[in-house]
Amino acid sequence: MESPLAWADCTPKDIRKVIPGFTAMRSGRGLPAWSGNTYIRGWSIGPDPVPYFTRVCYIWTDDAASKQQSVFIGVGAARLPPDHPYSIRTDICLDESGTSQPNYAWDNAAGAWRYLQCIPPDLSVPLPRPEWLEGASALIMGRIRGNPQFGLAAGEQLNLIAAQAPRAPGELAIFWVWFLESGIGVLFSEGNYMNPLSHSLQVIDYNVFIRDAGLTQGDFSNPCGWGTAAPPNMAGAHGHLMQVAAGIVDQTARS
């Protein structure tokens, strides 16, 4: 980006012609946070060409009972079995003691996930806690209001938030997260800079983001458990889903 192939002057008016409703800004006010009981489902895209089914559960009570689990089901083309790309599962788990990352393979005979190994804690990337944006120099860098191409109703606002988290010496994680003004997540992306020749990017498109989801400790062990089957009113729905009161509704169809 220091030597772009092309560039052009543009004004906020020019940008709004391409993205109606967009406003550039820099603000640390109004940052969202995962609630202490959050359920997320979506699809992740990383360095591999296979999109990963993604399921995230949070129960966070700031004590020994706190737990977070991210489940990623999928395998890159370079790994076996190439004809069954969704037979490999990687979990990233967080509690008050730290981060762990167990791996599993699907056992057809047993009809269950078979544990393979656990990545050493020093090689596992810590997961974000619910209030992580507050400590990551996060800023709302732009807002999009009422643009139906982003699934927004008239007057509804989407905040585009940038944050950063230094890790190992010389390594920096850059995050861009999209949240509705109501605190409902839409998209999460993480780019890691290791050195000038080594970078990675992961994007999670949230299909379901439920605050105060009513999770229990029993919902964490099995990715085919709570929430994997279609919740009420969700069958055949198209678009980003959010919870209103006790129900789940289709917010607006997204392209």
PDB file of N, CA, C and O in Angstrom, residues 177-224:
ATOM      1  N   VAL A 177     -14.405  -4.723  12.700  1.00  0.00           N
ATOM      2  CA  VAL A 177     -15.656  -5.369  13.083  1.00  0.00           C
ATOM      3  C   VAL A 177     -16.814  -4.448  12.745  1.00  0.00           C
ATOM      4  O   VAL A 177     -16.719  -3.233  12.892  1.00  0.00           O
ATOM      5  N   TRP A 178     -17.889  -5.041  12.255  1.00  0.00           N
ATOM      6  CA  TRP A 178     -19.088  -4.294  11.897  1.00  0.00           C
ATOM      7  C   TRP A 178     -20.185  -4.647  12.892  1.00  0.00           C
ATOM      8  O   TRP A 178     -20.519  -5.826  13.056  1.00  0.00           O
ATOM      9  N   PHE A 179     -20.727  -3.647  13.546  1.00  0.00           N
ATOM     10  CA  PHE A 179     -21.803  -3.844  14.511  1.00  0.00           C
ATOM     11  C   PHE A 179     -22.920  -2.851  14.233  1.00  0.00           C
ATOM     12  O   PHE A 179     -22.660  -1.677  13.960  1.00  0.00           O
ATOM     13  N   LEU A 180     -24.155  -3.338  14.336  1.00  0.00           N
ATOM     14  CA  LEU A 180     -25.276  -2.412  14.303  1.00  0.00           C
ATOM     15  C   LEU A 180     -25.237  -1.523  15.536  1.00  0.00           C
ATOM     16  O   LEU A 180     -24.638  -1.882  16.560  1.00  0.00           O
ATOM     17  N   GLU A 181     -25.863  -0.384  15.453  1.00  0.00           N
ATOM     18  CA  GLU A 181     -25.905   0.538  16.582  1.00  0.00           C
ATOM     19  C   GLU A 181     -26.535  -0.115  17.807  1.00  0.00           C
ATOM     20  O   GLU A 181     -26.218   0.241  18.945  1.00  0.00           O
ATOM     21  N   SER A 182     -27.388  -1.134  17.596  1.00  0.00           N
ATOM     22  CA  SER A 182     -28.040  -1.851  18.687  1.00  0.00           C
ATOM     23  C   SER A 182     -27.122  -2.841  19.387  1.00  0.00           C
ATOM     24  O   SER A 182     -27.505  -3.456  20.378  1.00  0.00           O
ATOM     25  N   GLY A 183     -25.890  -3.032  18.862  1.00  0.00           N
ATOM     26  CA  GLY A 183     -24.948  -3.969  19.475  1.00  0.00           C
ATOM     27  C   GLY A 183     -24.962  -5.352  18.858  1.00  0.00           C
ATOM     28  O   GLY A 183     -24.293  -6.258  19.360  1.00  0.00           O
ATOM     29  N   ILE A 184     -25.696  -5.555  17.767  1.00  0.00           N
ATOM     30  CA  ILE A 184     -25.742  -6.842  17.081  1.00  0.00           C
ATOM     31  C   ILE A 184     -24.597  -6.916  16.082  1.00  0.00           C
ATOM     32  O   ILE A 184     -24.406  -6.019  15.256  1.00  0.00           O
ATOM     33  N   GLY A 185     -23.800  -7.994  16.137  1.00  0.00           N
ATOM     34  CA  GLY A 185     -22.669  -8.152  15.242  1.00  0.00           C
ATOM     35  C   GLY A 185     -23.090  -8.583  13.852  1.00  0.00           C
ATOM     36  O   GLY A 185     -24.023  -9.372  13.681  1.00  0.00           O
ATOM     37  N   VAL A 186     -22.391  -8.060  12.845  1.00  0.00           N
ATOM     38  CA  VAL A 186     -22.654  -8.391  11.442  1.00  0.00           C
ATOM     39  C   VAL A 186     -21.449  -9.083  10.819  1.00  0.00           C
ATOM     40  O   VAL A 186     -21.585 -10.077  10.116  1.00  0.00           O
ATOM     41  N   LEU A 187     -20.236  -8.573  11.068  1.00  0.00           N
ATOM     42  CA  LEU A 187     -19.038  -9.129  10.446  1.00  0.00           C
ATOM     43  C   LEU A 187     -17.840  -8.890  11.350  1.00  0.00           C
ATOM     44  O   LEU A 187     -17.752  -7.875  12.035  1.00  0.00           O
ATOM     45  N   PHE A 188     -16.915  -9.855  11.353  1.00  0.00           N
ATOM     46  CA  PHE A 188     -15.686  -9.775  12.146  1.00  0.00           C
ATOM     47  C   PHE A 188     -14.529 -10.155  11.225  1.00  0.00           C
ATOM     48  O   PHE A 188     -14.579 -11.173  10.538  1.00  0.00           O
ATOM     49  N   SER A 189     -13.480  -9.335  11.182  1.00  0.00           N
ATOM     50  CA  SER A 189     -12.295  -9.679  10.405  1.00  0.00           C
ATOM     51  C   SER A 189     -11.045  -9.406  11.222  1.00  0.00           C
ATOM     52  O   SER A 189     -10.984  -8.461  12.004  1.00  0.00           O
ATOM     53  N   GLU A 190     -10.063 -10.283  11.046  1.00  0.00           N
ATOM     54  CA  GLU A 190      -8.792 -10.171  11.770  1.00  0.00           C
ATOM     55  C   GLU A 190      -7.653 -10.384  10.787  1.00  0.00           C
ATOM     56  O   GLU A 190      -7.575 -11.409  10.112  1.00  0.00           O
ATOM     57  N   GLY A 191      -6.769  -9.402  10.687  1.00  0.00           N
ATOM     58  CA  GLY A 191      -5.577  -9.524   9.874  1.00  0.00           C
ATOM     59  C   GLY A 191      -4.351  -9.531  10.768  1.00  0.00           C
ATOM     60  O   GLY A 191      -4.220  -8.695  11.661  1.00  0.00           O
ATOM     61  N   ASN A 192      -3.462 -10.491  10.573  1.00  0.00           N
ATOM     62  CA  ASN A 192      -2.248 -10.597  11.382  1.00  0.00           C
ATOM     63  C   ASN A 192      -1.028 -10.277  10.538  1.00  0.00           C
ATOM     64  O   ASN A 192      -0.828 -10.859   9.466  1.00  0.00           O
ATOM     65  N   TYR A 193      -0.233  -9.355  11.048  1.00  0.00           N
ATOM     66  CA  TYR A 193       1.031  -8.979  10.411  1.00  0.00           C
ATOM     67  C   TYR A 193       2.159  -9.579  11.238  1.00  0.00           C
ATOM     68  O   TYR A 193       2.329  -9.257  12.417  1.00  0.00           O
ATOM     69  N   MET A 194       2.906 -10.521  10.627  1.00  0.00           N
ATOM     70  CA  MET A 194       4.039 -11.133  11.320  1.00  0.00           C
ATOM     71  C   MET A 194       5.368 -10.503  10.907  1.00  0.00           C
ATOM     72  O   MET A 194       6.232 -10.234  11.731  1.00  0.00           O
ATOM     73  N   ASN A 195       5.535 -10.291   9.589  1.00  0.00           N
ATOM     74  CA  ASN A 195       6.723  -9.647   9.048  1.00  0.00           C
ATOM     75  C   ASN A 195       6.352  -9.196   7.637  1.00  0.00           C
ATOM     76  O   ASN A 195       5.252  -9.491   7.160  1.00  0.00           O
ATOM     77  N   PRO A 196       7.239  -8.469   6.929  1.00  0.00           N
ATOM     78  CA  PRO A 196       6.842  -7.937   5.614  1.00  0.00           C
ATOM     79  C   PRO A 196       6.382  -8.983   4.613  1.00  0.00           C
ATOM     80  O   PRO A 196       5.700  -8.649   3.644  1.00  0.00           O
ATOM     81  N   LEU A 197       6.751 -10.270   4.818  1.00  0.00           N
ATOM     82  CA  LEU A 197       6.366 -11.304   3.859  1.00  0.00           C
ATOM     83  C   LEU A 197       5.349 -12.286   4.419  1.00  0.00           C
ATOM     84  O   LEU A 197       5.015 -13.271   3.756  1.00  0.00           O
ATOM     85  N   SER A 198       4.861 -12.057   5.608  1.00  0.00           N
ATOM     86  CA  SER A 198       3.961 -13.023   6.235  1.00  0.00           C
ATOM     87  C   SER A 198       2.761 -12.309   6.834  1.00  0.00           C
ATOM     88  O   SER A 198       2.902 -11.531   7.782  1.00  0.00           O
ATOM     89  N   HIS A 199       1.587 -12.567   6.270  1.00  0.00           N
ATOM     90  CA  HIS A 199       0.348 -11.965   6.737  1.00  0.00           C
ATOM     91  C   HIS A 199      -0.751 -13.024   6.706  1.00  0.00           C
ATOM     92  O   HIS A 199      -0.648 -14.017   5.992  1.00  0.00           O
ATOM     93  N   SER A 200      -1.795 -12.818   7.444  1.00  0.00           N
ATOM     94  CA  SER A 200      -2.956 -13.703   7.356  1.00  0.00           C
ATOM     95  C   SER A 200      -4.213 -12.877   7.566  1.00  0.00           C
ATOM     96  O   SER A 200      -4.182 -11.810   8.187  1.00  0.00           O
ATOM     97  N   LEU A 201      -5.326 -13.374   7.054  1.00  0.00           N
ATOM     98  CA  LEU A 201      -6.603 -12.681   7.172  1.00  0.00           C
ATOM     99  C   LEU A 201      -7.700 -13.703   7.390  1.00  0.00           C
ATOM    100  O   LEU A 201      -7.741 -14.739   6.717  1.00  0.00           O
ATOM    101  N   GLN A 202      -8.577 -13.426   8.337  1.00  0.00           N
ATOM    102  CA  GLN A 202      -9.744 -14.264   8.568  1.00  0.00           C
ATOM    103  C   GLN A 202     -10.965 -13.372   8.676  1.00  0.00           C
ATOM    104  O   GLN A 202     -10.929 -12.329   9.334  1.00  0.00           O
ATOM    105  N   VAL A 203     -12.036 -13.773   8.011  1.00  0.00           N
ATOM    106  CA  VAL A 203     -13.290 -13.023   8.035  1.00  0.00           C
ATOM    107  C   VAL A 203     -14.401 -13.955   8.474  1.00  0.00           C
ATOM    108  O   VAL A 203     -14.510 -15.081   7.975  1.00  0.00           O
ATOM    109  N   ILE A 204     -15.206 -13.518   9.438  1.00  0.00           N
ATOM    110  CA  ILE A 204     -16.371 -14.280   9.880  1.00  0.00           C
ATOM    111  C   ILE A 204     -17.619 -13.469   9.550  1.00  0.00           C
ATOM    112  O   ILE A 204     -17.785 -12.347  10.037  1.00  0.00           O
ATOM    113  N   ASP A 205     -18.466 -14.041   8.717  1.00  0.00           N
ATOM    114  CA  ASP A 205     -19.748 -13.427   8.375  1.00  0.00           C
ATOM    115  C   ASP A 205     -20.791 -14.007   9.325  1.00  0.00           C
ATOM    116  O   ASP A 205     -21.107 -15.197   9.260  1.00  0.00           O
ATOM    117  N   TYR A 206     -21.317 -13.179  10.214  1.00  0.00           N
ATOM    118  CA  TYR A 206     -22.298 -13.652  11.180  1.00  0.00           C
ATOM    119  C   TYR A 206     -23.657 -13.819  10.504  1.00  0.00           C
ATOM    120  O   TYR A 206     -24.215 -12.868   9.961  1.00  0.00           O
ATOM    121  N   ASN A 207     -24.209 -15.030  10.547  1.00  0.00           N
ATOM    122  CA  ASN A 207     -25.578 -15.261  10.110  1.00  0.00           C
ATOM    123  C   ASN A 207     -26.559 -15.088  11.266  1.00  0.00           C
ATOM    124  O   ASN A 207     -27.698 -14.679  11.061  1.00  0.00           O
ATOM    125  N   VAL A 208     -26.108 -15.451  12.458  1.00  0.00           N
ATOM    126  CA  VAL A 208     -26.934 -15.332  13.661  1.00  0.00           C
ATOM    127  C   VAL A 208     -26.079 -14.733  14.761  1.00  0.00           C
ATOM    128  O   VAL A 208     -24.951 -15.178  14.997  1.00  0.00           O
ATOM    129  N   PHE A 209     -26.560 -13.714  15.439  1.00  0.00           N
ATOM    130  CA  PHE A 209     -25.857 -13.093  16.567  1.00  0.00           C
ATOM    131  C   PHE A 209     -26.915 -12.778  17.621  1.00  0.00           C
ATOM    132  O   PHE A 209     -27.721 -11.882  17.452  1.00  0.00           O
ATOM    133  N   ILE A 210     -26.918 -13.559  18.708  1.00  0.00           N
ATOM    134  CA  ILE A 210     -27.966 -13.443  19.717  1.00  0.00           C
ATOM    135  C   ILE A 210     -27.345 -13.033  21.045  1.00  0.00           C
ATOM    136  O   ILE A 210     -26.517 -13.763  21.619  1.00  0.00           O
ATOM    137  N   ARG A 211     -27.715 -11.873  21.521  1.00  0.00           N
ATOM    138  CA  ARG A 211     -27.312 -11.429  22.852  1.00  0.00           C
ATOM    139  C   ARG A 211     -28.275 -12.018  23.877  1.00  0.00           C
ATOM    140  O   ARG A 211     -29.452 -12.236  23.590  1.00  0.00           O
ATOM    141  N   ASP A 212     -27.753 -12.282  25.106  1.00  0.00           N
ATOM    142  CA  ASP A 212     -28.589 -12.840  26.178  1.00  0.00           C
ATOM    143  C   ASP A 212     -29.295 -14.093  25.668  1.00  0.00           C
ATOM    144  O   ASP A 212     -30.522 -14.218  25.710  1.00  0.00           O
ATOM    145  N   ALA A 213     -28.489 -15.054  25.194  1.00  0.00           N
ATOM    146  CA  ALA A 213     -29.020 -16.203  24.468  1.00  0.00           C
ATOM    147  C   ALA A 213     -29.538 -17.323  25.361  1.00  0.00           C
ATOM    148  O   ALA A 213     -30.118 -18.282  24.863  1.00  0.00           O
ATOM    149  N   GLY A 214     -29.312 -17.266  26.673  1.00  0.00           N
ATOM    150  CA  GLY A 214     -29.794 -18.325  27.544  1.00  0.00           C
ATOM    151  C   GLY A 214     -28.976 -19.597  27.467  1.00  0.00           C
ATOM    152  O   GLY A 214     -29.487 -20.700  27.702  1.00  0.00           O
ATOM    153  N   LEU A 215     -27.672 -19.480  27.139  1.00  0.00           N
ATOM    154  CA  LEU A 215     -26.801 -20.652  27.087  1.00  0.00           C
ATOM    155  C   LEU A 215     -26.556 -21.213  28.477  1.00  0.00           C
ATOM    156  O   LEU A 215     -26.609 -20.490  29.480  1.00  0.00           O
ATOM    157  N   THR A 216     -26.243 -22.512  28.535  1.00  0.00           N
ATOM    158  CA  THR A 216     -25.822 -23.161  29.771  1.00  0.00           C
ATOM    159  C   THR A 216     -24.474 -23.829  29.524  1.00  0.00           C
ATOM    160  O   THR A 216     -24.012 -23.934  28.383  1.00  0.00           O
ATOM    161  N   GLN A 217     -23.831 -24.326  30.587  1.00  0.00           N
ATOM    162  CA  GLN A 217     -22.533 -24.984  30.434  1.00  0.00           C
ATOM    163  C   GLN A 217     -22.630 -26.206  29.533  1.00  0.00           C
ATOM    164  O   GLN A 217     -21.662 -26.567  28.865  1.00  0.00           O
ATOM    165  N   GLY A 218     -23.795 -26.835  29.460  1.00  0.00           N
ATOM    166  CA  GLY A 218     -23.952 -28.019  28.630  1.00  0.00           C
ATOM    167  C   GLY A 218     -23.979 -27.733  27.143  1.00  0.00           C
ATOM    168  O   GLY A 218     -23.950 -28.664  26.335  1.00  0.00           O
ATOM    169  N   ASP A 219     -24.032 -26.478  26.745  1.00  0.00           N
ATOM    170  CA  ASP A 219     -24.111 -26.126  25.332  1.00  0.00           C
ATOM    171  C   ASP A 219     -22.748 -26.045  24.654  1.00  0.00           C
ATOM    172  O   ASP A 219     -22.684 -25.787  23.454  1.00  0.00           O
ATOM    173  N   PHE A 220     -21.681 -26.296  25.396  1.00  0.00           N
ATOM    174  CA  PHE A 220     -20.363 -26.023  24.843  1.00  0.00           C
ATOM    175  C   PHE A 220     -19.692 -27.224  24.203  1.00  0.00           C
ATOM    176  O   PHE A 220     -18.893 -27.068  23.303  1.00  0.00           O
ATOM    177  N   SER A 221     -19.971 -28.443  24.637  1.00  0.00           N
ATOM    178  CA  SER A 221     -19.150 -29.566  24.228  1.00  0.00           C
ATOM    179  C   SER A 221     -19.400 -30.020  22.806  1.00  0.00           C
ATOM    180  O   SER A 221     -18.492 -30.495  22.132  1.00  0.00           O
ATOM    181  N   ASN A 222     -20.624 -29.881  22.295  1.00  0.00           N
ATOM    182  CA  ASN A 222     -20.984 -30.488  21.026  1.00  0.00           C
ATOM    183  C   ASN A 222     -21.415 -29.417  20.026  1.00  0.00           C
ATOM    184  O   ASN A 222     -22.417 -28.745  20.246  1.00  0.00           O
ATOM    185  N   PRO A 223     -20.698 -29.283  18.888  1.00  0.00           N
ATOM    186  CA  PRO A 223     -21.099 -28.258  17.918  1.00  0.00           C
ATOM    187  C   PRO A 223     -22.425 -28.564  17.243  1.00  0.00           C
ATOM    188  O   PRO A 223     -22.990 -27.723  16.570  1.00  0.00           O
ATOM    189  N   CYS A 224     -22.926 -29.788  17.384  1.00  0.00           N
ATOM    190  CA  CYS A 224     -24.228 -30.123  16.811  1.00  0.00           C
ATOM    191  C   CYS A 224     -25.341 -29.968  17.844  1.00  0.00           C
ATOM    192  O   CYS A 224     -26.458 -30.455  17.657  1.00  0.00           O
TER     193      CYS A 224
END
